[in-house]
mmCIF file of N, CA and C in Angstrom:
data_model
loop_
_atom_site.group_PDB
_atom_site.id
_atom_site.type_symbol
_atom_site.label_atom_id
_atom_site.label_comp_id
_atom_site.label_asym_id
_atom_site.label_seq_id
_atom_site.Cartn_x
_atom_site.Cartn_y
_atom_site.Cartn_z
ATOM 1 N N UNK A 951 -14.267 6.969 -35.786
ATOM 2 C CA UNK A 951 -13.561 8.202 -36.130
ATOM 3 C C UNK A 951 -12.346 8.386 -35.225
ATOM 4 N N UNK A 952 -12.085 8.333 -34.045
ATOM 5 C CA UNK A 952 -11.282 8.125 -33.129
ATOM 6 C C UNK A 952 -10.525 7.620 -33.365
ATOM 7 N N UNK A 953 -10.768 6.310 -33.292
ATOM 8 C CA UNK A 953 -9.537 5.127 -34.033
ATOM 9 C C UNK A 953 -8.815 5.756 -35.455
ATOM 10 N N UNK A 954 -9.111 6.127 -36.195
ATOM 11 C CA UNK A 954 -8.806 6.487 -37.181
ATOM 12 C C UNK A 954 -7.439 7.347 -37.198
ATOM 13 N N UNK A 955 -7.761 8.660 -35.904
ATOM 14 C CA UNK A 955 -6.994 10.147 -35.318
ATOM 15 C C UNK A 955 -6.119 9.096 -34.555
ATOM 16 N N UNK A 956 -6.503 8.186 -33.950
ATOM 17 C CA UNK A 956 -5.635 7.611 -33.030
ATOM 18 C C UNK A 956 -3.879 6.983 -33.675
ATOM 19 N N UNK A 957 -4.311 6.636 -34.945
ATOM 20 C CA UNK A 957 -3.750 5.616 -36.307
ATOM 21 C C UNK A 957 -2.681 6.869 -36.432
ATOM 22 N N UNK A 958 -3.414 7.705 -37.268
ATOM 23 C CA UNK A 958 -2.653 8.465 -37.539
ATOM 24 C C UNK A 958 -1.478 8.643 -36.860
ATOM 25 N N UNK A 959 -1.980 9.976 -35.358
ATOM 26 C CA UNK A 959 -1.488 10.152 -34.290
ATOM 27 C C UNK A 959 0.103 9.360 -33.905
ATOM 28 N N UNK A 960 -0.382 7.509 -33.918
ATOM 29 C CA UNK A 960 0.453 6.990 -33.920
ATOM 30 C C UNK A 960 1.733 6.862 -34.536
ATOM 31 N N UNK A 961 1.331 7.157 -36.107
ATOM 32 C CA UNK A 961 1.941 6.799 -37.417
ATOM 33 C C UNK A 961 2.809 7.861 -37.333
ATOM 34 N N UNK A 962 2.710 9.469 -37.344
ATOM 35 C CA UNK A 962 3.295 10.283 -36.784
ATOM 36 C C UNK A 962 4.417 10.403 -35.672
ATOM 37 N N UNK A 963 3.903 10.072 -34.549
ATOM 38 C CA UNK A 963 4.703 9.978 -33.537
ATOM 39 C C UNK A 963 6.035 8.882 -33.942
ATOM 40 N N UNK A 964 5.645 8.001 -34.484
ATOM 41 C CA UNK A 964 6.574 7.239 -35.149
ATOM 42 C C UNK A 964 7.859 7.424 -36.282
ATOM 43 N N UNK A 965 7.436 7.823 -37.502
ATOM 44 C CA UNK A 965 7.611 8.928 -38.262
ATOM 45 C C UNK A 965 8.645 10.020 -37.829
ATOM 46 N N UNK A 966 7.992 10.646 -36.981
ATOM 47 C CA UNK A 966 9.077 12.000 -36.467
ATOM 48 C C UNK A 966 9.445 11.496 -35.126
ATOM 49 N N UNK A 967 9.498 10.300 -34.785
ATOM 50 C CA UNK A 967 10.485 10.112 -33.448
ATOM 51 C C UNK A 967 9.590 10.777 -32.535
ATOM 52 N N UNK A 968 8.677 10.956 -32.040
ATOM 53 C CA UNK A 968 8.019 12.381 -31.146
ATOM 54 C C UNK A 968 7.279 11.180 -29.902
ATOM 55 N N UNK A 969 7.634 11.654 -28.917
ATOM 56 C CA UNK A 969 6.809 10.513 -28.079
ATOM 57 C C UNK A 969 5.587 11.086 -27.919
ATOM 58 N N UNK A 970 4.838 9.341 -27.640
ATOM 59 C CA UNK A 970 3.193 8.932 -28.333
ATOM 60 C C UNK A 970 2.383 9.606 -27.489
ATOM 61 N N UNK A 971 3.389 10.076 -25.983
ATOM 62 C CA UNK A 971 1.986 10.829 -24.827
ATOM 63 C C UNK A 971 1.836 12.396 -25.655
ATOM 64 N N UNK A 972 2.617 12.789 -25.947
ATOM 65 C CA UNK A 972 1.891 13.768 -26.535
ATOM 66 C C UNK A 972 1.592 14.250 -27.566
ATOM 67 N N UNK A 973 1.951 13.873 -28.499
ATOM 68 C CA UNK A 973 1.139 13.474 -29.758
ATOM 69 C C UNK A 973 -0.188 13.148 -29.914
ATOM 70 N N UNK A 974 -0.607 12.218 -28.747
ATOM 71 C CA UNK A 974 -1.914 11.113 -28.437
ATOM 72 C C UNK A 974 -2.622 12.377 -27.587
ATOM 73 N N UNK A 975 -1.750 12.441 -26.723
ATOM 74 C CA UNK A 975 -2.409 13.261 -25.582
ATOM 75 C C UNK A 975 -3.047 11.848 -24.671
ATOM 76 N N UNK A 976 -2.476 11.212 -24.291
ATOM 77 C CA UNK A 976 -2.708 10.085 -23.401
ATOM 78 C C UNK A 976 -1.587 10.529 -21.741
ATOM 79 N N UNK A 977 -1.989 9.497 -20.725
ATOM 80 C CA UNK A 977 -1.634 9.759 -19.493
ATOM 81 C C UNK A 977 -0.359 9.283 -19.744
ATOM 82 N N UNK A 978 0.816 10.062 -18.753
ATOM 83 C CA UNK A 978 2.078 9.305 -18.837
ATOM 84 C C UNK A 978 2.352 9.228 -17.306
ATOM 85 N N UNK A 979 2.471 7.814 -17.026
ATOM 86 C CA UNK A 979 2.711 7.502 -15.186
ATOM 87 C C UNK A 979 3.787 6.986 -15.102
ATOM 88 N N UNK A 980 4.299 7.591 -14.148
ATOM 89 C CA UNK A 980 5.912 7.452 -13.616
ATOM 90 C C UNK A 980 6.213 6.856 -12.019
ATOM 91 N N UNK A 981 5.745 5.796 -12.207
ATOM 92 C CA UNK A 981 6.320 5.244 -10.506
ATOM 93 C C UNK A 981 7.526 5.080 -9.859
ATOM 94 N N UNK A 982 7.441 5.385 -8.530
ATOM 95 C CA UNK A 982 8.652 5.149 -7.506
ATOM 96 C C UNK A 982 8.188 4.051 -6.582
ATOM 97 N N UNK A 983 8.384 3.042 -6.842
ATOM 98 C CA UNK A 983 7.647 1.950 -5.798
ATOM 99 C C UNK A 983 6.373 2.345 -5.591
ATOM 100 N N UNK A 984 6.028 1.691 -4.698
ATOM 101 C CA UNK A 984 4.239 2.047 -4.201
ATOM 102 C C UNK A 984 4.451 3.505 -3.578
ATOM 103 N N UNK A 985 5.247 4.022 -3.363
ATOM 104 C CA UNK A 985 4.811 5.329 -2.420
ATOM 105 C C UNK A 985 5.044 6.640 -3.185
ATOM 106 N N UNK A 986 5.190 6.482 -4.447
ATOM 107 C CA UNK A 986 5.181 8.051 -5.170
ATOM 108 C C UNK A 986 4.878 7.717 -6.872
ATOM 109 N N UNK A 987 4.014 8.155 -7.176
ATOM 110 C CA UNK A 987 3.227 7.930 -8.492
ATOM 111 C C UNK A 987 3.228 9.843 -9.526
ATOM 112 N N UNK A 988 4.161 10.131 -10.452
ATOM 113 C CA UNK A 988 4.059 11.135 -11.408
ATOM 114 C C UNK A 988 3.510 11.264 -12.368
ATOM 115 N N UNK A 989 2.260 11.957 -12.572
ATOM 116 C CA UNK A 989 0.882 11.611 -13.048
ATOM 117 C C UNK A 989 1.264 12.925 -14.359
ATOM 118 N N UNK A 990 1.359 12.813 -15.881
ATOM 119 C CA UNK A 990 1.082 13.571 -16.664
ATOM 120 C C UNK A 990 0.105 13.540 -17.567
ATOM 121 N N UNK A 991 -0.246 14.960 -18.056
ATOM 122 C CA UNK A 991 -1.704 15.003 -18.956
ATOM 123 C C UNK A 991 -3.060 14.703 -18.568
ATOM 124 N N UNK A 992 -2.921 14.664 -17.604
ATOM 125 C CA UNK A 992 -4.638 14.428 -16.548
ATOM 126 C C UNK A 992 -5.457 16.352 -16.902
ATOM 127 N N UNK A 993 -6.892 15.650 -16.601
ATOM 128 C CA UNK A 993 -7.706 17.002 -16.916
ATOM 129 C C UNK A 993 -8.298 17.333 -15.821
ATOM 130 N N UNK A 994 -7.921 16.973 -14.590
ATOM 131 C CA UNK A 994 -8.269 17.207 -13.147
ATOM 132 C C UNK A 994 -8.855 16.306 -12.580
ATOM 133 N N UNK A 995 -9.272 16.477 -11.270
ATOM 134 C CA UNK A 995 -9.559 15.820 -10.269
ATOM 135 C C UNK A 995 -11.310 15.385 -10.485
ATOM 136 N N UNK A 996 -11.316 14.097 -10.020
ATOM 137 C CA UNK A 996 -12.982 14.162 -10.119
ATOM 138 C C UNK A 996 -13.464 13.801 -8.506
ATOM 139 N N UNK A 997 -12.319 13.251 -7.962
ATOM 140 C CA UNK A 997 -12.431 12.621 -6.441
ATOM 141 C C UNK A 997 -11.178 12.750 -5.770
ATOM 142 N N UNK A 998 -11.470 13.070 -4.440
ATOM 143 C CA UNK A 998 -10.026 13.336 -3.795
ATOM 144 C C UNK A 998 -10.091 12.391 -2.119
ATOM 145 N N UNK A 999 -10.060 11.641 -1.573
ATOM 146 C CA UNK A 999 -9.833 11.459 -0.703
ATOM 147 C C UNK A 999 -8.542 10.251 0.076
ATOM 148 N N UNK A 1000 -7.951 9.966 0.823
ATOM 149 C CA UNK A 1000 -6.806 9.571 1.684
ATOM 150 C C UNK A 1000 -7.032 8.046 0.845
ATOM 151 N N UNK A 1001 -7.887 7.880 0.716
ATOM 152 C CA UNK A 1001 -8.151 6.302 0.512
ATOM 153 C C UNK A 1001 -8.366 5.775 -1.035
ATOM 154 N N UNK A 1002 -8.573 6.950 -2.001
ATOM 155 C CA UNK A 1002 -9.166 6.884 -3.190
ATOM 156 C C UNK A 1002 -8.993 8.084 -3.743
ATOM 157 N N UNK A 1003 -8.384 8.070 -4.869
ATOM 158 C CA UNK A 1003 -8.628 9.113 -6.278
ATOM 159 C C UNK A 1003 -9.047 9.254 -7.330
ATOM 160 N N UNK A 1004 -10.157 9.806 -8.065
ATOM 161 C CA UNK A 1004 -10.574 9.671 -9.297
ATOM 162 C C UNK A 1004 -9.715 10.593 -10.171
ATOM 163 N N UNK A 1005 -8.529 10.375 -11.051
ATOM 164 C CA UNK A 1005 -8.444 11.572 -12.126
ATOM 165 C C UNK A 1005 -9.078 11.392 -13.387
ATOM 166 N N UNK A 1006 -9.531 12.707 -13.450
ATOM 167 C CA UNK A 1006 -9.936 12.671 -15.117
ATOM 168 C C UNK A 1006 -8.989 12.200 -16.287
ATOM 169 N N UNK A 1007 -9.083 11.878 -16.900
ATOM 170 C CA UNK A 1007 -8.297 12.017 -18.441
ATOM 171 C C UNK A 1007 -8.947 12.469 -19.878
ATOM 172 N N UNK A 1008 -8.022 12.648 -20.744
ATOM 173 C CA UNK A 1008 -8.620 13.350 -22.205
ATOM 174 C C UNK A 1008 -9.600 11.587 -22.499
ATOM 175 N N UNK A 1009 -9.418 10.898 -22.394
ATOM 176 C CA UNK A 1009 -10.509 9.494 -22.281
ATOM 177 C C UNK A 1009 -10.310 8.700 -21.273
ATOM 178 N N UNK A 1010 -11.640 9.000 -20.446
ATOM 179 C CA UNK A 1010 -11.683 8.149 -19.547
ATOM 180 C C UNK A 1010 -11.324 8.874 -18.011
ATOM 181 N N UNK A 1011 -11.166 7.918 -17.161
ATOM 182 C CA UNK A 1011 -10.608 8.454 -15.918
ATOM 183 C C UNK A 1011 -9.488 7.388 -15.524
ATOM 184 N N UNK A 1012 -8.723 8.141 -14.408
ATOM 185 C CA UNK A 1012 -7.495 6.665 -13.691
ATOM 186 C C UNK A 1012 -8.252 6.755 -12.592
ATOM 187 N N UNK A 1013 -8.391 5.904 -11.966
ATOM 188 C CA UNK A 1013 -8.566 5.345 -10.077
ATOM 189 C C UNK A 1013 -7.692 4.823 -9.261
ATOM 190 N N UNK A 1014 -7.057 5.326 -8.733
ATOM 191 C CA UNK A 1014 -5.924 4.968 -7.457
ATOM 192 C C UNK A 1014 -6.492 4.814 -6.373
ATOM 193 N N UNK A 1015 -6.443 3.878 -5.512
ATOM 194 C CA UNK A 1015 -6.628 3.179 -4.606
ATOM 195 C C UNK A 1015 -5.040 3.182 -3.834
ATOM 196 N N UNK A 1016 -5.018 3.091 -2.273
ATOM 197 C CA UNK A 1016 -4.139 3.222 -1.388
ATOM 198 C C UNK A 1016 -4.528 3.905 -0.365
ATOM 199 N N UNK A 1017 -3.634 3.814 0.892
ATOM 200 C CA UNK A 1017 -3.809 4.540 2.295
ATOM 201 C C UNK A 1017 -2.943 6.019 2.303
ATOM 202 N N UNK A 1018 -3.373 6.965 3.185
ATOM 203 C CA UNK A 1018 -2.435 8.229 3.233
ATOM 204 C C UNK A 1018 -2.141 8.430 1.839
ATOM 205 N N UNK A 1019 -3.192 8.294 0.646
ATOM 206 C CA UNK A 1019 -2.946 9.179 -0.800
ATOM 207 C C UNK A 1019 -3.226 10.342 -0.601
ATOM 208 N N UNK A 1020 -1.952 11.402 -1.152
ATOM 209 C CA UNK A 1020 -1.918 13.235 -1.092
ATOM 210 C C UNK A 1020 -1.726 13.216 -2.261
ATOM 211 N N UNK A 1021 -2.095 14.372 -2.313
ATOM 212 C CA UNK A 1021 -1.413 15.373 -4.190
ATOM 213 C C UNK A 1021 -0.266 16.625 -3.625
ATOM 214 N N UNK A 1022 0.896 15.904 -3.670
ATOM 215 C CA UNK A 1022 1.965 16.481 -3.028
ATOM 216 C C UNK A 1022 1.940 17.924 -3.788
ATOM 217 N N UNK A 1023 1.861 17.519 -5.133
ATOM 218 C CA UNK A 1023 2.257 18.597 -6.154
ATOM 219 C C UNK A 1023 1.011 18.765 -7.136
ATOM 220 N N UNK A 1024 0.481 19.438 -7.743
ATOM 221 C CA UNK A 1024 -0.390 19.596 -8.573
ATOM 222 C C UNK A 1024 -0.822 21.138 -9.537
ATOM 223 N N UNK A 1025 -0.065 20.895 -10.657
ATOM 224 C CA UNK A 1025 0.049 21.715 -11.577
ATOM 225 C C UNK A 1025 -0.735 21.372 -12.814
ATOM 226 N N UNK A 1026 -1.179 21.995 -13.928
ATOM 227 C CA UNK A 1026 -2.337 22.517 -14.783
ATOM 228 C C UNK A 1026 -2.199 20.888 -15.743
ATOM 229 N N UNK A 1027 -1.078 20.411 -16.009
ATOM 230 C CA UNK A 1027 -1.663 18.881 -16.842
ATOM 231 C C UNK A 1027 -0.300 17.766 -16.100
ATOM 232 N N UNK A 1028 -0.222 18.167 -14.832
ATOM 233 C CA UNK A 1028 0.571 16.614 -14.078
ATOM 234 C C UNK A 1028 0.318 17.208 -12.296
ATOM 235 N N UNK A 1029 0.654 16.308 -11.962
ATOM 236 C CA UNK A 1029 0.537 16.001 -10.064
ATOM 237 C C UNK A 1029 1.576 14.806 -10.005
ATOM 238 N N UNK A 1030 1.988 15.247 -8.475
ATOM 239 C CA UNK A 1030 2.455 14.192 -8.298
ATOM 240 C C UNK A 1030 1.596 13.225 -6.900
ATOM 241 N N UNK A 1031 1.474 12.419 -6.857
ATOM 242 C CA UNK A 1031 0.284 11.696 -5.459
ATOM 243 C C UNK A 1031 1.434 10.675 -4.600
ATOM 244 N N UNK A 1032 1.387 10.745 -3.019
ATOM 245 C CA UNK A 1032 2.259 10.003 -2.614
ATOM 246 C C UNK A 1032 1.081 9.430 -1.467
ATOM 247 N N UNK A 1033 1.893 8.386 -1.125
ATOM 248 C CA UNK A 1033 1.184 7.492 0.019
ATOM 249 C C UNK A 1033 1.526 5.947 0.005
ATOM 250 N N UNK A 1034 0.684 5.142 0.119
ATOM 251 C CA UNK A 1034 0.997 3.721 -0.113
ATOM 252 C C UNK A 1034 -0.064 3.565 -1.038
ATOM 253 N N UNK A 1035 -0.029 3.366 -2.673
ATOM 254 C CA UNK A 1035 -0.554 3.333 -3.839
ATOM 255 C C UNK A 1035 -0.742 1.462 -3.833
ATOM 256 N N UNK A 1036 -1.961 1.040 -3.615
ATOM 257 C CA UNK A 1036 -2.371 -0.314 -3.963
ATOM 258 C C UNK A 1036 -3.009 -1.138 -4.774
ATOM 259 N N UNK A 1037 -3.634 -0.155 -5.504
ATOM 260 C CA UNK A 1037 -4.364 -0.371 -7.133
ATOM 261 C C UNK A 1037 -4.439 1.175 -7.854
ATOM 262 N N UNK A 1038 -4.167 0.691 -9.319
ATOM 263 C CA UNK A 1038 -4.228 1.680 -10.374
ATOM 264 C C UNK A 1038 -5.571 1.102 -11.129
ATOM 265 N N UNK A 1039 -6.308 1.488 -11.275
ATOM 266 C CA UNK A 1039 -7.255 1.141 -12.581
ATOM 267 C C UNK A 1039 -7.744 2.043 -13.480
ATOM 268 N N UNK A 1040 -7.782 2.008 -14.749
ATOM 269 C CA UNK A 1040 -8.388 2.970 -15.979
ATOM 270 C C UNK A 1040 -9.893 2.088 -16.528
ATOM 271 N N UNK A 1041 -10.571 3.764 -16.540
ATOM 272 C CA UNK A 1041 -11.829 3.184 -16.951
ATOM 273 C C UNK A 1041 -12.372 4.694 -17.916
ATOM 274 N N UNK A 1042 -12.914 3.824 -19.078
ATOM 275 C CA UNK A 1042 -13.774 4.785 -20.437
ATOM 276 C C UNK A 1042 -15.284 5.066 -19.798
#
């Protein structure tokens, strides 16, 4: 059923020119080298510490890995996280 909304979703965004993060409602990440990462459409925090971050997402979560990771900025669907960022991983 998902796949299906997802199709659509796509077909749409396409269609009317509309970009796919929000249409989809998927994460949109914006890097500055390793030391500043602009995180949109996240559903909050699941883990917070210097060394490791869990964010939620509408599917799934992201995991950032790095030293001295902060949430410089953090507003209702983006943050921004700075530090030395050394792995990104997404997991369902």
């Amino acid at each position: 059923m998902r796949l299906g909304k997802e199709r659509v979703g796509q077909t749409i965004a396409h269609v009317m020119e509309l970009p796919r993060d929000l249409v989809l409602d998927v994460p949109r990440i914006t890097m500055v080298g390793r030391e500043e990462m602009h995180l949109e459409n996240h559903k909050g925090i699941i883990e917070y510490g210097p060394g490791h971050l869990k964010i939620n997402l509408n599917r799934g979560y992201l995991e950032i890995y790095g030293e001295g990771l902060e949430i410089a900025v953090l507003r209702t669907e983006e943050m921004l996280i700075t530090g030395r960022i050394q792995d990104i991983r997404f997991a369902e």
